[in-house]
PDB file of C-alpha atoms in Angstrom:
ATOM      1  CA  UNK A   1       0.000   0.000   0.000  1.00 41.00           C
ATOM      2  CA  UNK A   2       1.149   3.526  -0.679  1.00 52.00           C
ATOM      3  CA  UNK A   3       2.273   5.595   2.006  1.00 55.00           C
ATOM      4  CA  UNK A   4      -0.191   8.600   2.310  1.00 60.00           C
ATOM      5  CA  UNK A   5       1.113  12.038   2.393  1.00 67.00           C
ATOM      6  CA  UNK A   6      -0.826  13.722   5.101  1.00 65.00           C
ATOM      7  CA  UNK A   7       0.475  17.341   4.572  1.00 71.00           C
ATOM      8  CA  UNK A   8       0.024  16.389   0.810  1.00 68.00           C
ATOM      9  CA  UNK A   9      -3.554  15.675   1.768  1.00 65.00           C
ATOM     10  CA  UNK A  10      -4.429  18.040   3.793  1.00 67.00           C
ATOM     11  CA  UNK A  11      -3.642  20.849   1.004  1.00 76.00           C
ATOM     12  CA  UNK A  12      -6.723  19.268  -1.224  1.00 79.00           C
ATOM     13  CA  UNK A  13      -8.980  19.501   2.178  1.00 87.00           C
ATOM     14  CA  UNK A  14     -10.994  22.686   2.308  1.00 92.00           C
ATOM     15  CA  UNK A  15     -11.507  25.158   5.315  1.00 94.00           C
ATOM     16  CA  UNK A  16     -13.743  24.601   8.064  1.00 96.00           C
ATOM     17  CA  UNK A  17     -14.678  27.722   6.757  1.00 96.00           C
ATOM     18  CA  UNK A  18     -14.872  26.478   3.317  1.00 96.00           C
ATOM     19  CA  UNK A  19     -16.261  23.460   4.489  1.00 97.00           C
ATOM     20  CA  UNK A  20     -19.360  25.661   6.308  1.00 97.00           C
ATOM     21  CA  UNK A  21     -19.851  27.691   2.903  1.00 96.00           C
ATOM     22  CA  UNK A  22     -20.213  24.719   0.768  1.00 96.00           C
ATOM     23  CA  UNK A  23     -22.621  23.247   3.394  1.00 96.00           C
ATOM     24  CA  UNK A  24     -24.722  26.691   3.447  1.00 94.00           C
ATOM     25  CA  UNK A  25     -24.881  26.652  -0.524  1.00 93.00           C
ATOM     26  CA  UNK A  26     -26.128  23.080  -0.046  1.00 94.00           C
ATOM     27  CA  UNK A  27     -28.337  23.909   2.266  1.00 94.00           C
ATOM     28  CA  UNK A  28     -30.629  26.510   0.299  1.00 90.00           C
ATOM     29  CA  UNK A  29     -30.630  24.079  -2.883  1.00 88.00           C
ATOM     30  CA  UNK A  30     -32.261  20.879  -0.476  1.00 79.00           C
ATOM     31  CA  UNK A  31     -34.560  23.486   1.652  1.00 77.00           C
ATOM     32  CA  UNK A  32     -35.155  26.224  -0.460  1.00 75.00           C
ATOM     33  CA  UNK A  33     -34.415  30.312   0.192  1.00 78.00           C
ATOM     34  CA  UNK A  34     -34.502  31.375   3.768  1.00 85.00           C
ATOM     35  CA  UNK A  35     -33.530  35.116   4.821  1.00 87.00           C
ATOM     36  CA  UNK A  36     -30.251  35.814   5.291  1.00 87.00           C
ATOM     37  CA  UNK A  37     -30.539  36.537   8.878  1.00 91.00           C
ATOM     38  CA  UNK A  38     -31.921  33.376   9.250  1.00 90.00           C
ATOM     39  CA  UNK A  39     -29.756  31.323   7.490  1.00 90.00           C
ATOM     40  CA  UNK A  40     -26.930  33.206   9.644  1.00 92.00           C
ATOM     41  CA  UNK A  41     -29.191  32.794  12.946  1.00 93.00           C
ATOM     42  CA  UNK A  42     -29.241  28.947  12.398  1.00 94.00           C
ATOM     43  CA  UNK A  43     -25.736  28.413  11.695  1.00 95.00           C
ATOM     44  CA  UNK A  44     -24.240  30.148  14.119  1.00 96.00           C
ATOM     45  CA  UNK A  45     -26.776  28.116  17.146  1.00 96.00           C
ATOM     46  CA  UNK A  46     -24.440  25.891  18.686  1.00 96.00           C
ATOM     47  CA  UNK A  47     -26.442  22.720  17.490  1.00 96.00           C
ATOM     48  CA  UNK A  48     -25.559  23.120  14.390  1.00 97.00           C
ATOM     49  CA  UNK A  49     -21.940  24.466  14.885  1.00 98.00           C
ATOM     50  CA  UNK A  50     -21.218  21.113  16.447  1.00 98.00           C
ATOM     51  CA  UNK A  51     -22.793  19.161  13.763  1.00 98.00           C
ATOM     52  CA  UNK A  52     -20.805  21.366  11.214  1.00 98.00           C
ATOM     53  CA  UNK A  53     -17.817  20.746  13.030  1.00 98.00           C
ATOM     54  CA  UNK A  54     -17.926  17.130  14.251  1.00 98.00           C
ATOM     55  CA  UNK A  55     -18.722  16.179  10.176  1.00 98.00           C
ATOM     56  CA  UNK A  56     -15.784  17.988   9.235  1.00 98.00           C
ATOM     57  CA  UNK A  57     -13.399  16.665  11.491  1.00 97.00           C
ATOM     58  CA  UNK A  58     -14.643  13.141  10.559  1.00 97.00           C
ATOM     59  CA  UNK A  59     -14.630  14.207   6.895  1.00 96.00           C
ATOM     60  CA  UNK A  60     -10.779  15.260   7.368  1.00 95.00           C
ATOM     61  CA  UNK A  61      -9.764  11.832   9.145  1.00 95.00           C
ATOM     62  CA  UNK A  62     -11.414   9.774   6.193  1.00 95.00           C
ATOM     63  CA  UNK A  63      -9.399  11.880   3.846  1.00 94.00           C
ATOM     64  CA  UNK A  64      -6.124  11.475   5.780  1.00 91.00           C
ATOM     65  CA  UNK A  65      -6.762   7.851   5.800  1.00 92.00           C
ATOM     66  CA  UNK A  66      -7.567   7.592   1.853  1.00 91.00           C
ATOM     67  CA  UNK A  67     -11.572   6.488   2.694  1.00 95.00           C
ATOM     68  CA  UNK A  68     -12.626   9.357   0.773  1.00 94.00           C
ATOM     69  CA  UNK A  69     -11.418  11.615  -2.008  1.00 93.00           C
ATOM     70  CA  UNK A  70     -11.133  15.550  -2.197  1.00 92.00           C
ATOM     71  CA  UNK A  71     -14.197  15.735  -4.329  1.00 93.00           C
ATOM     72  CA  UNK A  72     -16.149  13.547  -2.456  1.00 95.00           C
ATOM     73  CA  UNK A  73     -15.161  15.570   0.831  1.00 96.00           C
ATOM     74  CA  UNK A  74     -16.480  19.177  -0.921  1.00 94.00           C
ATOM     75  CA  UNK A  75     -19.576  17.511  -2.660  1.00 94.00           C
ATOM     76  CA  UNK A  76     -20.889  14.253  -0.764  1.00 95.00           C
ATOM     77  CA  UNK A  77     -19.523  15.347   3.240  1.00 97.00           C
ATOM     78  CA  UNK A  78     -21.045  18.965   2.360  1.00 97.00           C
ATOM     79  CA  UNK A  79     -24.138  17.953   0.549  1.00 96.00           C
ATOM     80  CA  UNK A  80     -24.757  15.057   3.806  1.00 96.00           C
ATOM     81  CA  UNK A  81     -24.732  17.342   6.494  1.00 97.00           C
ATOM     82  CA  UNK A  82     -27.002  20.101   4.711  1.00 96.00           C
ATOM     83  CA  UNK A  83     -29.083  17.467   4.075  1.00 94.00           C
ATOM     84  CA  UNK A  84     -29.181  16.465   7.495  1.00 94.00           C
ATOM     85  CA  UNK A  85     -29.745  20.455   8.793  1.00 95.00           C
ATOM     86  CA  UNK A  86     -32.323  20.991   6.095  1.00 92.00           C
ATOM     87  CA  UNK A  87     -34.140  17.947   7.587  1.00 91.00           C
ATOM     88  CA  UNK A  88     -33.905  19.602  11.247  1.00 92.00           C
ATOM     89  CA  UNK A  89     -34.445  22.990  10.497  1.00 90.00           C
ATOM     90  CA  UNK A  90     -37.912  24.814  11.833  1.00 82.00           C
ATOM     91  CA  UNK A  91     -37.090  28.625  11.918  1.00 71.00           C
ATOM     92  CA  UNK A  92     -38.642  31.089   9.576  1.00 64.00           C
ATOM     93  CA  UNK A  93     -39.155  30.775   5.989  1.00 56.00           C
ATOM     94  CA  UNK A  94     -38.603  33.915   3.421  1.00 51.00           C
TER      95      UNK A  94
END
């Protein structure tokens, strides 16, 4: 097996920031337009801060350990957890 290059890897491995972007832009296409405010409101409650932030983390090990790919990390990590916060969101609708 080939040895992996973790710094390698982690250069391919967006943000937490990017990461939380990506998952926002998901998020509107599965639940549809919310305010601004809103969307901002939700994020930053610390439910789904955790959530955000426990996905990536797990997202970043799979990477380091070759489970996943780059691509897979932006589209199919991103895409899974704004699935999963479109499915618990209840706040206001625009």
């Amino acid at each position: 097996m080939e040895d992996i290059d973790e710094e390698q890897v982690l250069q391919t491995c967006p943000t937490l920031e990017e990461f939380t972007q990506l998952v926002k832009e998901y998020f509107e296409c599965d639940f549809g337009p919310i305010s601004e405010a809103a969307q901002e409101k939700y994020f930053q409650s610390d439910k789904v801060r955790y959530i955000v932030e426990s996905r990536y983390k797990e997202s970043v090990e799979k990477l380091k350990n070759a489970e996943i790919t780059a691509r897979i990390f932006r589209i199919g990590c991103a895409a899974s957890v704004a699935e999963c916060l479109s499915l618990m969101y209840s706040g206001p609708v625009s």
